[in-house]
Amino acid sequence: MNVNAGAYNLHVENGKTYLLRVINAALNDELFFKIAGHDLTVVEVDAAYTKPFKTDSLFLGPGQTTTALLTTDRGIGKYVIAISPFMDTVVSVDTFTGTGYLIYNNTLPSIPTIMTTMPPVNATWKTSVFAESLRSLNSKQYPANVPLTVDHSLLFTIGVGIDPCATCSNGSRAVAAINNITFDMPTIAILEAHYYGIKGVFTDDFPGKPLMPYDYTGVQPTNLQTMHGTRVYRLAYNSTVELVIQGNSMLAPESHPTHLHGFNFFAVGRGLGNFNPAKDRKKYNLVDPVERNTISVPTAGWAAIRFRADNPGVWFFHCHLEVHTTWGLKMAFLVENGKGPDESVVPPPRDLPQC
């Protein structure tokens, strides 16, 4: 019987362990997930195993996935399942809490629902504790193959800006950028242009560091206008990359869930303020950092990832907030072919649809 029509109901038996796969399918919200009266044991994120750890709530950015074990040990009862947004800056957000229900078998409809208290909308500490609790297994069976030497040391600043707009009512429009470059989508696919050697579609001069360094989380430049281009960063096959993703404070600092196509990466470090290479690299976790494909960069802070470029092709790197992606907060890595057919981009299928 569906005792809560219109809401999601999860019917469970007492004394069982359930595996929950939780996906944040929101477009523009980082979310907390919680089940009243129950702890969850995290065992996987983004399809990579983690050392199990217990928590009362999950934190997921758009596109992130988390697998957790739920033990049903409460006998009978009806418990609220809730999601609520996270936003620790001045950007407005809908604070509505979405709810479903966990219902033990043999629970009478008249029994009151057990409610829960969600983390505050600006609970930065909660997101930090969750992120820092994630660790790879790093076992003989599941080794954490973290690159210990780095061929490309990159620093990408991410944030928003303002560009002039002659057709806009106020004469300007919001844009977003990486290293002050707003990505322009080409009419011909970059991978197609790369494979066939088509000229004029993209350039491979994306800067590995900001062209004009400044106090990224302090006083911002007076000129908020960005450059535009379809630029990629070229990587040799099997080269290793350290990428520090540095949030900035242009207009408003914000937590950015950032996604890399084509690769898993290791999240080796994170912090608030400006990244300090002399101090912060000493704090890296190079033993068992969590492996994933999307990482939330702290508001007015930074996150450091490492990966090996062993997947040839063209791979986007972008903010997973849909509004920021459409505003141009993205770029692409072009990974060159290796030496053999197993290390090279395969030809397009004969029936590939034409744009």
Tab-separated table of C-alpha atoms in Angstrom:
chain	number	residue	atom	x	y	z
A	1	MET	CA	0.000	0.000	0.000
A	2	ASN	CA	1.318	3.445	-0.890
A	3	VAL	CA	0.787	5.303	2.359
A	4	ASN	CA	2.292	8.555	1.074
A	5	ALA	CA	0.779	9.117	-2.340
A	6	GLY	CA	2.848	11.383	-4.542
A	7	ALA	CA	6.075	10.862	-2.592
A	8	TYR	CA	8.819	8.277	-2.981
A	9	ASN	CA	8.340	5.378	-0.553
A	10	LEU	CA	11.105	2.898	0.243
A	11	HIS	CA	9.623	-0.194	1.926
A	12	VAL	CA	12.146	-2.175	3.962
A	13	GLU	CA	12.317	-5.193	6.271
A	14	ASN	CA	13.784	-4.987	9.731
A	15	GLY	CA	17.244	-6.510	10.232
A	16	LYS	CA	18.411	-6.166	6.641
A	17	THR	CA	21.246	-4.247	4.965
A	18	TYR	CA	20.348	-2.325	1.828
A	19	LEU	CA	22.710	-0.886	-0.761
A	20	LEU	CA	21.595	2.579	-1.852
A	21	ARG	CA	22.907	4.204	-5.011
A	22	VAL	CA	22.359	7.941	-4.685
A	23	ILE	CA	22.744	10.241	-7.700
A	24	ASN	CA	22.477	14.013	-7.661
A	25	ALA	CA	20.531	14.654	-10.865
A	26	ALA	CA	19.970	18.342	-10.104
A	27	LEU	CA	21.172	20.904	-12.621
A	28	ASN	CA	22.360	23.673	-10.324
A	29	ASP	CA	22.266	22.454	-6.710
A	30	GLU	CA	24.724	20.709	-4.453
A	31	LEU	CA	22.656	18.617	-2.064
A	32	PHE	CA	22.632	16.992	1.358
A	33	PHE	CA	20.912	13.575	1.618
A	34	LYS	CA	19.714	12.177	4.924
A	35	ILE	CA	17.430	9.463	6.344
A	36	ALA	CA	15.935	10.228	9.742
A	37	GLY	CA	17.162	7.986	12.541
A	38	HIS	CA	19.660	6.075	10.396
A	39	ASP	CA	23.356	6.330	9.678
A	40	LEU	CA	24.757	5.481	6.256
A	41	THR	CA	28.057	3.734	5.496
A	42	VAL	CA	29.696	5.138	2.361
A	43	VAL	CA	31.467	2.474	0.267
A	44	GLU	CA	31.764	4.036	-3.210
A	45	VAL	CA	31.718	7.373	-5.034
A	46	ASP	CA	31.668	7.933	-8.796
A	47	ALA	CA	32.005	4.156	-9.397
A	48	ALA	CA	35.211	3.849	-7.335
A	49	TYR	CA	35.385	1.952	-4.037
A	50	THR	CA	36.165	3.865	-0.850
A	51	LYS	CA	37.232	2.884	2.630
A	52	PRO	CA	33.885	2.480	4.420
A	53	PHE	CA	32.954	5.309	6.782
A	54	LYS	CA	29.781	6.062	8.675
A	55	THR	CA	27.906	9.353	8.393
A	56	ASP	CA	24.454	10.708	9.157
A	57	SER	CA	24.215	12.504	5.801
A	58	LEU	CA	25.695	12.467	2.294
A	59	PHE	CA	26.904	15.440	0.274
A	60	LEU	CA	26.714	15.332	-3.523
A	61	GLY	CA	27.290	17.878	-6.268
A	62	PRO	CA	25.420	17.658	-9.582
A	63	GLY	CA	26.486	14.530	-11.437
A	64	GLN	CA	28.166	12.959	-8.422
A	65	THR	CA	27.158	9.480	-7.284
A	66	THR	CA	27.501	7.821	-3.890
A	67	THR	CA	26.816	4.244	-2.827
A	68	ALA	CA	26.011	3.703	0.842
A	69	LEU	CA	24.900	0.806	3.020
A	70	LEU	CA	21.746	1.235	5.078
A	71	THR	CA	21.068	-1.092	8.020
A	72	THR	CA	17.404	-1.296	8.981
A	73	ASP	CA	17.492	-1.879	12.729
A	74	ARG	CA	14.566	0.173	14.014
A	75	GLY	CA	11.882	-2.507	14.117
A	76	ILE	CA	8.931	-0.592	12.736
A	77	GLY	CA	8.273	3.013	11.842
A	78	LYS	CA	8.120	5.589	9.104
A	79	TYR	CA	11.182	7.803	8.611
A	80	VAL	CA	11.573	10.808	6.374
A	81	ILE	CA	14.152	10.712	3.556
A	82	ALA	CA	15.234	14.280	2.820
A	83	ILE	CA	17.399	16.303	0.464
A	84	SER	CA	18.266	19.963	0.935
A	85	PRO	CA	20.559	22.401	-0.902
A	86	PHE	CA	23.997	23.635	0.080
A	87	MET	CA	25.077	27.206	-0.657
A	88	ASP	CA	27.655	29.017	1.471
A	89	THR	CA	27.816	32.335	-0.337
A	90	VAL	CA	25.578	35.287	-1.257
A	91	VAL	CA	24.110	33.525	-4.320
A	92	SER	CA	20.387	32.921	-3.776
A	93	VAL	CA	19.153	29.338	-3.710
A	94	ASP	CA	15.793	27.625	-3.304
A	95	THR	CA	15.917	26.280	0.257
A	96	PHE	CA	13.035	23.841	-0.264
A	97	THR	CA	13.606	20.397	1.283
A	98	GLY	CA	12.532	17.444	-0.867
A	99	THR	CA	11.163	14.450	1.018
A	100	GLY	CA	10.391	10.778	0.634
A	101	TYR	CA	9.769	8.066	3.208
A	102	LEU	CA	11.478	4.938	4.475
A	103	ILE	CA	8.750	2.609	5.759
A	104	TYR	CA	9.323	-0.589	7.695
A	105	ASN	CA	7.044	-3.497	6.882
A	106	ASN	CA	4.107	-3.907	9.302
A	107	THR	CA	4.103	-0.194	10.120
A	108	LEU	CA	0.555	1.095	10.615
A	109	PRO	CA	-0.443	4.171	8.573
A	110	SER	CA	-1.422	5.953	11.788
A	111	ILE	CA	2.107	5.907	13.192
A	112	PRO	CA	3.659	9.425	13.075
A	113	THR	CA	6.580	10.038	10.733
A	114	ILE	CA	9.994	10.397	12.351
A	115	MET	CA	11.437	13.671	11.085
A	116	THR	CA	15.032	14.881	10.896
A	117	THR	CA	17.013	18.110	10.973
A	118	MET	CA	18.948	18.889	7.815
A	119	PRO	CA	22.345	20.622	7.849
A	120	PRO	CA	22.129	24.407	7.529
A	121	VAL	CA	22.160	25.636	3.937
A	122	ASN	CA	25.633	27.133	4.535
A	123	ALA	CA	27.127	24.169	6.428
A	124	THR	CA	30.603	24.417	4.928
A	125	TRP	CA	32.062	22.375	7.797
A	126	LYS	CA	29.725	19.506	6.959
A	127	THR	CA	30.842	19.371	3.333
A	128	SER	CA	34.496	19.557	4.372
A	129	VAL	CA	34.197	16.687	6.849
A	130	PHE	CA	32.459	14.553	4.228
A	131	ALA	CA	35.037	15.307	1.518
A	132	GLU	CA	37.979	14.685	3.835
A	133	SER	CA	36.510	11.373	5.033
A	134	LEU	CA	36.634	9.894	1.523
A	135	ARG	CA	39.621	7.607	0.959
A	136	SER	CA	40.522	5.048	-1.698
A	137	LEU	CA	40.859	1.421	-0.638
A	138	ASN	CA	44.508	1.331	-1.765
A	139	SER	CA	44.721	-2.427	-1.319
A	140	LYS	CA	46.586	-5.089	-3.266
A	141	GLN	CA	43.383	-5.858	-5.150
A	142	TYR	CA	42.368	-2.204	-5.590
A	143	PRO	CA	45.572	-0.129	-5.632
A	144	ALA	CA	45.473	3.647	-5.700
A	145	ASN	CA	47.774	4.359	-8.638
A	146	VAL	CA	48.345	8.003	-7.803
A	147	PRO	CA	50.870	9.696	-10.112
A	148	LEU	CA	53.847	10.537	-7.923
A	149	THR	CA	55.702	12.489	-10.599
A	150	VAL	CA	54.069	15.238	-12.649
A	151	ASP	CA	54.675	16.190	-16.289
A	152	HIS	CA	52.130	19.033	-16.369
A	153	SER	CA	51.561	21.246	-13.324
A	154	LEU	CA	48.467	23.341	-14.047
A	155	LEU	CA	46.570	26.054	-12.178
A	156	PHE	CA	43.049	26.849	-13.414
A	157	THR	CA	41.082	29.707	-11.889
A	158	ILE	CA	37.318	29.283	-12.178
A	159	GLY	CA	34.531	31.795	-11.705
A	160	VAL	CA	32.162	34.220	-13.364
A	161	GLY	CA	32.488	37.591	-15.033
A	162	ILE	CA	30.640	40.274	-16.960
A	163	ASP	CA	30.912	40.967	-20.702
A	164	PRO	CA	29.394	43.822	-22.716
A	165	CYS	CA	26.232	42.856	-24.584
A	166	ALA	CA	24.743	45.269	-27.106
A	167	THR	CA	21.481	43.318	-27.363
A	168	CYS	CA	20.966	42.906	-23.591
A	169	SER	CA	18.593	45.230	-21.720
A	170	ASN	CA	21.279	46.424	-19.285
A	171	GLY	CA	24.122	46.362	-21.792
A	172	SER	CA	25.970	43.439	-20.220
A	173	ARG	CA	25.675	39.702	-19.664
A	174	ALA	CA	27.013	37.197	-17.169
A	175	VAL	CA	29.699	34.809	-18.403
A	176	ALA	CA	31.945	32.248	-16.752
A	177	ALA	CA	35.558	31.403	-17.441
A	178	ILE	CA	38.602	29.270	-16.706
A	179	ASN	CA	41.837	31.275	-16.529
A	180	ASN	CA	39.716	34.221	-17.714
A	181	ILE	CA	38.828	32.454	-20.975
A	182	THR	CA	35.152	31.908	-21.766
A	183	PHE	CA	34.773	28.827	-23.939
A	184	ASP	CA	33.036	29.286	-27.298
A	185	MET	CA	31.391	26.124	-28.642
A	186	PRO	CA	32.436	25.473	-32.266
A	187	THR	CA	30.058	24.407	-35.023
A	188	ILE	CA	32.344	21.459	-35.870
A	189	ALA	CA	33.151	18.964	-33.108
A	190	ILE	CA	36.667	19.363	-31.729
A	191	LEU	CA	37.260	15.608	-31.831
A	192	GLU	CA	36.230	15.524	-35.486
A	193	ALA	CA	38.515	18.451	-36.279
A	194	HIS	CA	41.374	16.790	-34.422
A	195	TYR	CA	40.895	13.393	-36.088
A	196	TYR	CA	40.607	14.754	-39.630
A	197	GLY	CA	43.033	17.643	-39.219
A	198	ILE	CA	40.419	20.314	-39.939
A	199	LYS	CA	41.968	23.744	-39.431
A	200	GLY	CA	40.376	26.783	-37.826
A	201	VAL	CA	38.083	24.956	-35.396
A	202	PHE	CA	40.198	25.255	-32.230
A	203	THR	CA	43.614	26.333	-31.014
A	204	ASP	CA	45.856	24.374	-28.637
A	205	ASP	CA	47.083	27.357	-26.629
A	206	PHE	CA	44.945	27.125	-23.510
A	207	PRO	CA	47.132	28.565	-20.739
A	208	GLY	CA	48.304	26.210	-18.016
A	209	LYS	CA	48.296	29.090	-15.526
A	210	PRO	CA	46.461	32.433	-15.294
A	211	LEU	CA	47.903	34.887	-17.790
A	212	MET	CA	47.741	37.699	-15.209
A	213	PRO	CA	48.036	36.388	-11.632
A	214	TYR	CA	46.129	38.273	-8.924
A	215	ASP	CA	44.685	37.728	-5.440
A	216	TYR	CA	42.128	35.117	-6.544
A	217	THR	CA	40.071	35.096	-3.343
A	218	GLY	CA	40.797	38.659	-2.213
A	219	VAL	CA	40.358	42.001	-3.934
A	220	GLN	CA	39.331	41.311	-7.509
A	221	PRO	CA	40.372	43.150	-10.692
A	222	THR	CA	38.179	46.079	-11.703
A	223	ASN	CA	37.832	44.713	-15.242
A	224	LEU	CA	35.549	41.661	-15.099
A	225	GLN	CA	35.478	41.116	-18.855
A	226	THR	CA	36.788	37.767	-20.119
A	227	MET	CA	38.534	36.637	-23.268
A	228	HIS	CA	36.720	34.257	-25.607
A	229	GLY	CA	38.039	31.310	-27.552
A	230	THR	CA	37.853	27.628	-28.414
A	231	ARG	CA	41.114	26.577	-26.840
A	232	VAL	CA	42.390	23.180	-25.747
A	233	TYR	CA	45.345	22.077	-23.657
A	234	ARG	CA	47.425	19.410	-25.404
A	235	LEU	CA	48.719	16.385	-23.470
A	236	ALA	CA	51.057	13.651	-24.671
A	237	TYR	CA	49.719	10.137	-24.270
A	238	ASN	CA	50.435	8.677	-20.820
A	239	SER	CA	51.696	11.967	-19.418
A	240	THR	CA	50.799	12.831	-15.833
A	241	VAL	CA	48.886	15.914	-14.750
A	242	GLU	CA	48.470	17.829	-11.533
A	243	LEU	CA	45.624	20.325	-11.804
A	244	VAL	CA	44.909	22.818	-9.043
A	245	ILE	CA	41.394	24.189	-9.493
A	246	GLN	CA	41.302	27.595	-7.858
A	247	GLY	CA	37.980	29.269	-7.166
A	248	ASN	CA	37.956	33.049	-7.439
A	249	SER	CA	35.782	35.759	-5.879
A	250	MET	CA	34.680	37.638	-8.979
A	251	LEU	CA	31.122	38.896	-8.363
A	252	ALA	CA	30.581	36.168	-5.753
A	253	PRO	CA	32.710	33.213	-4.622
A	254	GLU	CA	30.900	29.931	-5.028
A	255	SER	CA	31.389	26.201	-4.593
A	256	HIS	CA	31.939	24.684	-8.049
A	257	PRO	CA	31.323	20.954	-8.642
A	258	THR	CA	33.782	20.322	-11.453
A	259	HIS	CA	33.775	17.341	-13.815
A	260	LEU	CA	36.438	15.824	-16.076
A	261	HIS	CA	35.342	13.685	-19.029
A	262	GLY	CA	37.274	10.587	-20.037
A	263	PHE	CA	39.187	10.020	-16.803
A	264	ASN	CA	39.004	9.298	-13.142
A	265	PHE	CA	41.315	11.445	-11.066
A	266	PHE	CA	42.666	11.392	-7.534
A	267	ALA	CA	41.641	14.237	-5.226
A	268	VAL	CA	44.969	14.838	-3.479
A	269	GLY	CA	44.265	18.103	-1.667
A	270	ARG	CA	41.820	20.896	-0.920
A	271	GLY	CA	41.719	24.084	1.107
A	272	LEU	CA	40.375	27.599	1.530
A	273	GLY	CA	41.900	30.790	0.169
A	274	ASN	CA	44.621	30.892	-2.457
A	275	PHE	CA	46.634	27.768	-3.199
A	276	ASN	CA	50.148	28.042	-1.814
A	277	PRO	CA	52.378	25.557	-3.669
A	278	ALA	CA	55.186	25.710	-1.119
A	279	LYS	CA	52.936	24.878	1.833
A	280	ASP	CA	49.892	23.098	0.429
A	281	ARG	CA	51.706	20.434	-1.603
A	282	LYS	CA	53.294	19.213	1.627
A	283	LYS	CA	49.793	18.353	2.870
A	284	TYR	CA	48.782	16.289	-0.169
A	285	ASN	CA	47.450	12.803	0.376
A	286	LEU	CA	49.385	10.696	-2.132
A	287	VAL	CA	48.725	7.396	-0.338
A	288	ASP	CA	44.968	6.788	-0.461
A	289	PRO	CA	43.223	9.841	-1.964
A	290	VAL	CA	39.685	9.283	-3.174
A	291	GLU	CA	39.277	8.489	-6.860
A	292	ARG	CA	36.385	10.116	-8.699
A	293	ASN	CA	35.394	12.133	-11.784
A	294	THR	CA	33.639	15.151	-10.222
A	295	ILE	CA	34.937	17.256	-7.351
A	296	SER	CA	33.401	20.147	-5.435
A	297	VAL	CA	35.866	23.025	-5.266
A	298	PRO	CA	35.321	24.894	-1.964
A	299	THR	CA	33.918	28.405	-2.054
A	300	ALA	CA	36.835	30.847	-2.306
A	301	GLY	CA	39.139	27.859	-2.099
A	302	TRP	CA	40.930	25.250	-4.172
A	303	ALA	CA	41.080	21.552	-4.935
A	304	ALA	CA	44.036	19.630	-6.364
A	305	ILE	CA	43.679	16.540	-8.549
A	306	ARG	CA	46.104	14.229	-10.336
A	307	PHE	CA	45.499	11.907	-13.283
A	308	ARG	CA	47.300	10.056	-16.049
A	309	ALA	CA	46.407	11.014	-19.634
A	310	ASP	CA	46.050	7.465	-20.961
A	311	ASN	CA	42.795	7.938	-22.878
A	312	PRO	CA	43.445	9.564	-26.279
A	313	GLY	CA	40.893	11.997	-27.648
A	314	VAL	CA	39.274	15.295	-26.719
A	315	TRP	CA	37.837	15.551	-23.213
A	316	PHE	CA	35.857	18.392	-21.692
A	317	PHE	CA	36.593	19.794	-18.252
A	318	HIS	CA	33.755	21.926	-16.917
A	319	CYS	CA	31.670	23.096	-13.991
A	320	HIS	CA	28.757	20.738	-13.390
A	321	LEU	CA	26.423	23.622	-12.549
A	322	GLU	CA	24.466	23.809	-15.787
A	323	VAL	CA	24.183	27.591	-15.693
A	324	HIS	CA	27.957	27.989	-15.427
A	325	THR	CA	28.646	25.490	-18.197
A	326	THR	CA	26.308	27.329	-20.566
A	327	TRP	CA	28.041	30.574	-19.613
A	328	GLY	CA	31.381	29.137	-20.765
A	329	LEU	CA	33.031	27.669	-17.668
A	330	LYS	CA	34.678	24.846	-19.564
A	331	MET	CA	37.717	23.888	-21.616
A	332	ALA	CA	39.018	20.716	-23.255
A	333	PHE	CA	42.096	18.528	-22.950
A	334	LEU	CA	43.398	17.062	-26.203
A	335	VAL	CA	45.227	13.821	-25.439
A	336	GLU	CA	47.458	12.726	-28.302
A	337	ASN	CA	47.683	9.178	-29.627
A	338	GLY	CA	50.199	6.760	-28.232
A	339	LYS	CA	52.262	4.296	-30.272
A	340	GLY	CA	49.823	1.507	-31.079
A	341	PRO	CA	46.185	0.980	-32.083
A	342	ASP	CA	45.183	0.398	-28.461
A	343	GLU	CA	46.597	3.822	-27.624
A	344	SER	CA	44.959	5.742	-30.468
A	345	VAL	CA	41.591	7.310	-31.219
A	346	VAL	CA	39.448	4.798	-33.093
A	347	PRO	CA	37.904	5.839	-36.437
A	348	PRO	CA	34.322	7.117	-36.310
A	349	PRO	CA	31.680	4.485	-37.128
A	350	ARG	CA	30.357	4.460	-40.701
A	351	ASP	CA	26.848	5.226	-39.493
A	352	LEU	CA	27.874	8.201	-37.332
A	353	PRO	CA	25.080	10.796	-37.696
A	354	GLN	CA	26.119	14.023	-39.362
A	355	CYS	CA	25.312	17.286	-37.627
